[in-house]
Tab-separated table of C-alpha atoms in Angstrom:
chain	number	residue	atom	x	y	z
A	271	UNK	CA	-50.637	36.877	-22.202
A	272	UNK	CA	-50.459	33.937	-24.588
A	273	UNK	CA	-48.665	30.810	-23.325
A	274	UNK	CA	-47.312	28.666	-26.123
A	275	UNK	CA	-47.753	24.856	-26.026
A	276	UNK	CA	-43.996	24.339	-26.484
A	277	UNK	CA	-43.266	26.353	-23.337
A	278	UNK	CA	-45.836	24.356	-21.381
A	279	UNK	CA	-44.183	21.125	-22.503
A	280	UNK	CA	-40.768	22.396	-21.413
A	281	UNK	CA	-42.182	23.466	-18.049
A	282	UNK	CA	-43.783	20.056	-17.529
A	283	UNK	CA	-40.531	18.219	-18.307
A	284	UNK	CA	-38.509	20.528	-16.062
A	285	UNK	CA	-40.797	20.231	-13.055
A	286	UNK	CA	-42.067	16.669	-13.230
A	287	UNK	CA	-39.601	14.618	-15.251
A	288	UNK	CA	-36.097	16.052	-14.805
A	289	UNK	CA	-35.647	15.306	-11.074
A	290	UNK	CA	-36.402	11.614	-11.527
A	291	UNK	CA	-34.208	11.395	-14.628
A	292	UNK	CA	-31.236	13.103	-12.970
A	293	UNK	CA	-31.390	11.003	-9.807
A	294	UNK	CA	-29.351	8.039	-11.050
A	295	UNK	CA	-28.417	6.800	-7.591
A	296	UNK	CA	-29.484	3.262	-6.738
A	297	UNK	CA	-32.035	3.462	-3.924
A	298	UNK	CA	-30.492	0.617	-1.912
A	299	UNK	CA	-26.989	2.091	-2.251
A	300	UNK	CA	-28.270	5.456	-1.035
A	301	UNK	CA	-29.911	3.848	1.983
A	302	UNK	CA	-26.654	2.068	2.868
A	303	UNK	CA	-24.577	5.226	2.432
A	304	UNK	CA	-26.829	7.194	4.775
A	305	UNK	CA	-26.421	4.447	7.396
A	306	UNK	CA	-22.634	4.724	6.983
A	307	UNK	CA	-22.820	8.487	7.454
A	308	UNK	CA	-24.867	8.091	10.635
A	309	UNK	CA	-22.556	5.400	12.028
A	310	UNK	CA	-19.582	7.732	11.563
A	311	UNK	CA	-21.298	10.528	13.496
A	312	UNK	CA	-22.425	12.606	10.500
A	313	UNK	CA	-18.962	14.093	9.915
A	314	UNK	CA	-18.471	17.354	8.028
A	315	UNK	CA	-16.571	15.372	5.384
A	316	UNK	CA	-19.926	13.885	4.364
A	317	UNK	CA	-21.939	17.110	4.467
A	318	UNK	CA	-22.850	16.676	0.797
A	319	UNK	CA	-24.604	13.392	1.566
A	320	UNK	CA	-28.098	14.863	1.449
A	321	UNK	CA	-30.896	12.290	0.970
A	322	UNK	CA	-32.705	14.781	-1.265
A	323	UNK	CA	-29.896	14.755	-3.837
A	324	UNK	CA	-28.415	12.202	-6.210
A	325	UNK	CA	-25.874	10.130	-4.277
A	326	UNK	CA	-23.769	9.792	-7.432
A	327	UNK	CA	-23.000	13.497	-6.998
A	328	UNK	CA	-21.920	13.151	-3.377
A	329	UNK	CA	-18.365	13.837	-2.256
A	330	UNK	CA	-16.097	10.859	-1.479
A	331	UNK	CA	-17.762	8.365	-3.787
A	332	UNK	CA	-18.111	7.389	-7.398
A	333	UNK	CA	-20.818	5.590	-9.348
A	334	UNK	CA	-20.445	3.408	-12.413
A	335	UNK	CA	-21.318	5.493	-15.517
A	336	UNK	CA	-23.709	2.870	-16.868
A	337	UNK	CA	-25.190	0.990	-13.917
A	338	UNK	CA	-25.008	3.934	-11.488
A	339	UNK	CA	-24.083	1.569	-8.671
A	340	UNK	CA	-21.532	2.851	-6.150
A	341	UNK	CA	-18.098	1.526	-7.130
A	342	UNK	CA	-15.780	3.731	-5.042
A	343	UNK	CA	-15.921	4.985	-1.455
A	344	UNK	CA	-12.934	7.085	-0.359
A	345	UNK	CA	-12.957	8.758	3.063
A	346	UNK	CA	-9.782	10.630	3.979
A	347	UNK	CA	-8.121	13.466	5.896
A	348	UNK	CA	-10.649	14.285	8.610
A	349	UNK	CA	-9.639	14.146	12.270
A	350	UNK	CA	-13.260	14.802	13.259
A	351	UNK	CA	-14.408	11.496	11.811
A	352	UNK	CA	-14.638	9.066	14.733
A	353	UNK	CA	-15.722	5.514	15.432
A	354	UNK	CA	-15.172	2.219	13.668
A	355	UNK	CA	-15.563	1.123	10.058
A	356	UNK	CA	-19.333	0.587	9.774
A	357	UNK	CA	-20.446	-2.950	8.870
A	358	UNK	CA	-22.720	-1.403	6.236
A	359	UNK	CA	-19.711	-0.990	3.916
A	360	UNK	CA	-20.208	-4.672	3.141
A	361	UNK	CA	-23.661	-3.849	1.741
A	362	UNK	CA	-22.268	-1.982	-1.289
A	363	UNK	CA	-21.890	-5.095	-3.482
A	364	UNK	CA	-20.409	-3.359	-6.534
A	365	UNK	CA	-17.670	-1.561	-4.634
A	366	UNK	CA	-14.274	-1.787	-6.355
A	367	UNK	CA	-12.359	0.765	-4.256
A	368	UNK	CA	-12.609	1.223	-0.489
A	369	UNK	CA	-10.359	3.791	1.161
A	370	UNK	CA	-10.210	5.006	4.770
A	371	UNK	CA	-7.034	7.094	4.989
A	372	UNK	CA	-5.534	9.770	7.234
A	373	UNK	CA	-8.325	9.317	9.773
A	374	UNK	CA	-6.548	9.342	13.166
A	375	UNK	CA	-9.739	8.773	15.177
A	376	UNK	CA	-10.930	5.762	13.205
A	377	UNK	CA	-10.481	2.813	15.580
A	378	UNK	CA	-11.484	-0.783	16.172
A	379	UNK	CA	-10.499	-3.741	14.033
A	380	UNK	CA	-10.692	-4.289	10.288
A	381	UNK	CA	-14.401	-4.730	9.592
A	382	UNK	CA	-15.306	-8.401	8.798
A	383	UNK	CA	-18.132	-7.252	6.497
A	384	UNK	CA	-15.455	-6.176	4.000
A	385	UNK	CA	-15.199	-9.870	3.079
A	386	UNK	CA	-18.563	-9.536	1.321
A	387	UNK	CA	-17.120	-7.125	-1.268
A	388	UNK	CA	-16.300	-9.680	-3.954
A	389	UNK	CA	-15.681	-7.009	-6.614
A	390	UNK	CA	-13.153	-5.096	-4.528
A	391	UNK	CA	-9.889	-4.321	-6.319
A	392	UNK	CA	-8.337	-1.664	-4.069
A	393	UNK	CA	-8.434	-1.718	-0.261
A	394	UNK	CA	-6.553	1.073	1.512
A	395	UNK	CA	-6.968	1.356	5.277
A	396	UNK	CA	-3.967	3.458	6.272
A	397	UNK	CA	-2.899	6.223	8.639
A	398	UNK	CA	-5.677	5.342	11.091
A	399	UNK	CA	-5.896	3.988	14.639
A	400	UNK	CA	-7.083	0.544	13.536
A	401	UNK	CA	-5.781	-2.305	15.684
A	402	UNK	CA	-6.047	-6.071	15.949
A	403	UNK	CA	-4.760	-8.626	13.438
A	404	UNK	CA	-4.430	-8.635	9.688
A	405	UNK	CA	-7.516	-10.803	9.125
A	406	UNK	CA	-7.559	-14.072	7.226
A	407	UNK	CA	-10.817	-13.139	5.538
A	408	UNK	CA	-8.963	-10.727	3.237
A	409	UNK	CA	-7.909	-13.779	1.232
A	410	UNK	CA	-11.550	-14.105	0.104
A	411	UNK	CA	-11.239	-10.915	-1.968
A	412	UNK	CA	-10.055	-12.652	-5.121
A	413	UNK	CA	-10.201	-9.541	-7.316
A	414	UNK	CA	-7.958	-7.528	-5.009
A	415	UNK	CA	-4.962	-5.956	-6.754
A	416	UNK	CA	-3.892	-3.334	-4.187
A	417	UNK	CA	-3.826	-3.953	-0.418
A	418	UNK	CA	-2.586	-1.150	1.829
A	419	UNK	CA	-2.865	-1.543	5.617
A	420	UNK	CA	0.089	0.717	6.470
A	421	UNK	CA	0.487	3.218	9.317
A	422	UNK	CA	-1.924	1.572	11.758
A	423	UNK	CA	-1.600	-0.326	15.044
A	424	UNK	CA	-2.113	-3.810	13.637
A	425	UNK	CA	-0.478	-6.654	15.548
A	426	UNK	CA	-0.002	-10.403	15.392
A	427	UNK	CA	1.442	-12.417	12.536
A	428	UNK	CA	0.966	-11.986	8.794
A	429	UNK	CA	-1.579	-14.546	7.527
A	430	UNK	CA	-0.089	-16.889	4.948
A	431	UNK	CA	-3.484	-16.997	3.225
A	432	UNK	CA	-2.763	-13.615	1.591
A	433	UNK	CA	-0.599	-15.520	-0.883
A	434	UNK	CA	-3.747	-17.079	-2.361
A	435	UNK	CA	-4.864	-13.693	-3.742
A	436	UNK	CA	-4.544	-14.400	-7.482
A	437	UNK	CA	-4.367	-10.796	-8.733
A	438	UNK	CA	-2.440	-8.977	-6.005
A	439	UNK	CA	0.061	-6.433	-7.341
A	440	UNK	CA	0.873	-4.323	-4.265
A	441	UNK	CA	1.138	-5.269	-0.586
A	442	UNK	CA	1.711	-2.561	2.053
A	443	UNK	CA	1.796	-3.807	5.649
A	444	UNK	CA	4.411	-1.311	6.834
A	445	UNK	CA	4.362	0.859	9.968
A	446	UNK	CA	2.437	-1.504	12.215
A	447	UNK	CA	3.322	-3.782	15.141
A	448	UNK	CA	3.370	-7.077	13.268
A	449	UNK	CA	5.394	-9.974	14.673
A	450	UNK	CA	6.401	-13.469	13.614
A	451	UNK	CA	8.014	-14.516	10.370
A	452	UNK	CA	7.405	-13.739	6.712
A	453	UNK	CA	5.237	-16.642	5.469
A	454	UNK	CA	6.964	-19.202	3.242
A	455	UNK	CA	3.879	-19.071	1.028
A	456	UNK	CA	4.779	-15.503	0.007
A	457	UNK	CA	7.035	-16.982	-2.639
A	458	UNK	CA	4.032	-18.660	-4.240
A	459	UNK	CA	1.677	-15.848	-5.267
A	460	UNK	CA	-0.252	-17.285	-8.239
A	461	UNK	CA	0.066	-14.386	-10.668
A	462	UNK	CA	3.711	-13.419	-9.991
A	463	UNK	CA	2.548	-9.826	-10.622
A	464	UNK	CA	3.256	-8.593	-7.093
A	465	UNK	CA	5.561	-5.640	-7.669
A	466	UNK	CA	5.357	-3.724	-4.347
A	467	UNK	CA	6.350	-5.748	-1.276
A	468	UNK	CA	6.481	-3.374	1.695
A	469	UNK	CA	6.712	-4.825	5.235
A	470	UNK	CA	8.988	-2.231	6.871
A	471	UNK	CA	8.776	-0.743	10.379
A	472	UNK	CA	7.348	-3.780	12.153
A	473	UNK	CA	8.760	-6.367	14.550
A	474	UNK	CA	9.093	-9.238	12.093
A	475	UNK	CA	11.740	-11.822	12.919
A	476	UNK	CA	13.333	-14.949	11.502
A	477	UNK	CA	14.941	-15.469	8.119
A	478	UNK	CA	13.865	-14.655	4.570
A	479	UNK	CA	11.909	-17.603	3.114
A	480	UNK	CA	13.837	-19.412	0.372
A	481	UNK	CA	10.634	-19.388	-1.696
A	482	UNK	CA	11.010	-15.634	-2.289
A	483	UNK	CA	13.641	-16.548	-4.886
A	484	UNK	CA	10.616	-17.269	-7.120
A	485	UNK	CA	9.371	-13.679	-6.908
A	486	UNK	CA	10.467	-10.713	-8.997
A	487	UNK	CA	9.428	-7.608	-7.074
A	488	UNK	CA	9.938	-4.104	-8.371
A	489	UNK	CA	10.288	-2.684	-4.860
A	490	UNK	CA	11.185	-4.539	-1.664
A	491	UNK	CA	11.214	-2.771	1.697
A	492	UNK	CA	11.820	-4.919	4.765
A	493	UNK	CA	13.649	-2.211	6.721
A	494	UNK	CA	13.417	-1.679	10.475
A	495	UNK	CA	12.478	-5.184	11.551
A	496	UNK	CA	14.296	-7.926	13.477
A	497	UNK	CA	15.080	-10.104	10.467
A	498	UNK	CA	18.285	-12.134	10.298
A	499	UNK	CA	20.208	-14.598	8.166
A	500	UNK	CA	20.969	-14.393	4.475
A	501	UNK	CA	18.535	-12.453	2.223
A	502	UNK	CA	20.448	-13.188	-1.001
A	503	UNK	CA	17.393	-14.884	-2.566
A	504	UNK	CA	15.900	-11.413	-2.984
A	505	UNK	CA	18.662	-10.551	-5.463
A	506	UNK	CA	19.631	-12.213	-8.732
A	507	UNK	CA	20.879	-11.225	-12.181
A	508	UNK	CA	17.646	-12.200	-13.921
A	509	UNK	CA	15.335	-10.126	-11.760
A	510	UNK	CA	13.962	-6.694	-12.636
A	511	UNK	CA	14.028	-5.178	-9.146
A	512	UNK	CA	14.391	-1.398	-8.956
A	513	UNK	CA	14.708	-0.855	-5.179
A	514	UNK	CA	15.747	-2.997	-2.214
A	515	UNK	CA	15.751	-1.678	1.364
A	516	UNK	CA	16.897	-4.156	4.018
A	517	UNK	CA	18.287	-1.561	6.420
A	518	UNK	CA	18.196	-1.753	10.214
A	519	UNK	CA	17.802	-5.498	10.638
A	520	UNK	CA	20.239	-8.197	11.727
A	521	UNK	CA	21.092	-9.698	8.343
A	522	UNK	CA	24.448	-11.475	8.182
A	523	UNK	CA	25.838	-12.532	4.793
A	524	UNK	CA	28.779	-12.056	2.446
A	525	UNK	CA	27.998	-9.153	0.141
A	526	UNK	CA	30.759	-10.064	-2.294
A	527	UNK	CA	28.853	-13.217	-3.301
A	528	UNK	CA	25.630	-11.421	-4.226
A	529	UNK	CA	24.606	-11.029	-7.874
A	530	UNK	CA	22.560	-7.908	-8.443
A	531	UNK	CA	19.744	-7.215	-10.936
A	532	UNK	CA	20.896	-4.927	-13.745
A	533	UNK	CA	17.779	-2.823	-13.088
A	534	UNK	CA	18.686	-2.047	-9.466
A	535	UNK	CA	18.781	1.713	-8.838
A	536	UNK	CA	18.304	2.007	-5.077
A	537	UNK	CA	20.047	-0.184	-2.498
A	538	UNK	CA	19.926	0.344	1.271
A	539	UNK	CA	21.667	-2.181	3.535
A	540	UNK	CA	22.725	0.067	6.424
A	541	UNK	CA	22.790	-1.112	10.053
A	542	UNK	CA	23.152	-4.884	9.599
A	543	UNK	CA	25.997	-7.394	10.138
A	544	UNK	CA	27.050	-7.765	6.517
A	545	UNK	CA	30.561	-9.016	5.811
A	546	UNK	CA	32.808	-9.386	2.775
A	547	UNK	CA	33.669	-6.655	0.307
A	548	UNK	CA	31.696	-4.463	-2.069
A	549	UNK	CA	31.380	-6.412	-5.341
A	550	UNK	CA	32.741	-4.860	-8.517
A	551	UNK	CA	29.454	-5.707	-10.200
A	552	UNK	CA	27.898	-2.659	-8.544
A	553	UNK	CA	29.936	-0.438	-10.876
A	554	UNK	CA	27.797	-1.700	-13.769
A	555	UNK	CA	24.570	-0.371	-12.252
A	556	UNK	CA	22.951	3.023	-12.712
A	557	UNK	CA	22.577	3.523	-8.974
A	558	UNK	CA	20.620	6.526	-7.787
A	559	UNK	CA	21.042	5.774	-4.085
A	560	UNK	CA	23.150	3.398	-2.011
A	561	UNK	CA	23.894	2.990	1.694
A	562	UNK	CA	26.001	0.181	3.157
A	563	UNK	CA	27.075	2.025	6.319
A	564	UNK	CA	27.179	0.433	9.788
A	565	UNK	CA	28.139	-3.055	8.669
A	566	UNK	CA	31.301	-5.211	8.766
A	567	UNK	CA	32.566	-4.706	5.237
A	568	UNK	CA	36.259	-4.687	4.293
A	569	UNK	CA	38.463	-4.012	1.295
A	570	UNK	CA	38.693	-1.333	-1.350
A	571	UNK	CA	35.592	0.324	-2.725
A	572	UNK	CA	35.560	-0.561	-6.459
A	573	UNK	CA	36.256	2.348	-8.768
A	574	UNK	CA	33.704	3.076	-11.462
A	575	UNK	CA	30.038	3.511	-12.135
A	576	UNK	CA	28.304	5.667	-9.537
A	577	UNK	CA	30.190	4.377	-6.489
A	578	UNK	CA	32.382	7.451	-6.117
A	579	UNK	CA	29.433	9.828	-6.588
A	580	UNK	CA	28.147	8.969	-3.115
A	581	UNK	CA	29.664	10.663	-0.068
A	582	UNK	CA	31.434	9.046	2.872
A	583	UNK	CA	28.159	8.534	4.797
A	584	UNK	CA	27.255	5.801	2.298
A	585	UNK	CA	30.222	3.715	3.463
A	586	UNK	CA	31.274	4.794	6.945
A	587	UNK	CA	31.204	2.700	10.140
A	588	UNK	CA	32.403	-0.498	8.507
A	589	UNK	CA	35.231	-2.755	9.627
A	590	UNK	CA	37.910	-1.829	7.097
A	591	UNK	CA	36.504	-0.301	3.933
A	592	UNK	CA	38.847	2.060	2.135
A	593	UNK	CA	39.221	4.009	-1.075
A	594	UNK	CA	37.306	6.987	-2.428
A	595	UNK	CA	35.234	8.539	-1.008
A	596	UNK	CA	36.798	7.113	2.182
A	597	UNK	CA	40.470	7.296	3.080
A	598	UNK	CA	43.043	5.843	0.690
A	599	UNK	CA	43.786	2.146	1.219
A	600	UNK	CA	47.083	1.492	2.990
């Protein structure tokens, strides 16, 4: 049988050249990833991490299309993954996204080696069993835009140094055991681009820093804490806030004196010590949701806008509110 030269060339390329060409994975990155897999107990989630294959094809990670360096590591939804965040994660220098999420058996503290990831933009460590403090070293991640440490067992105070992050756009510290006050420095984020400010379901106390008047958040959720005083600085006619949830705290202020952003669509103030009356200005808003129940409000509910579209549970358990949808004023 005659074997053509063209076929021999194709065979040579297929056998000897193709494997090396297709294996784009950086050798050092692969070595680090295999150490991470071992440190986590070789979980089934990482079954595709075979040293004989190209790591850029492995599950749970992503490589840069040009440099082929690992830029994203996302481990999630595996209750068989146990242990702590391996220090080797800090040895992936081009990492831009690091996610450990829905891993109930991931424990220990937030790994200090994360501070080495100078290119990191997204850090999500949530729905785990991580404990200890929110570390100061996170402020070294100057490219960080999204920080999510929610649904953990973190404790201690919130470090004021987080306000030095120049590009931060979203901050989730909710559903932890954080104590102390909201740092005054949180009204001084350099970029003013922080649009998600979520600190709910903690044990934070004290008053709202006056400096937060400087910030224009899209969403504010401080619910289910021990906060008190007057949070009026969070409102304002010139802000572009879409949602404010201050429910289940100990805030005490006169609601009738508050000026609301025209963009406000969701407002939850239930279970506080708020006095005064419901301002007529709320009739000008396109409210999708509102709850002012369990406060100390009085007077007639203004007629107009969306205020009568909500049922009685929006307004009940106040001192002397009246008018639709509650009973007629006497």
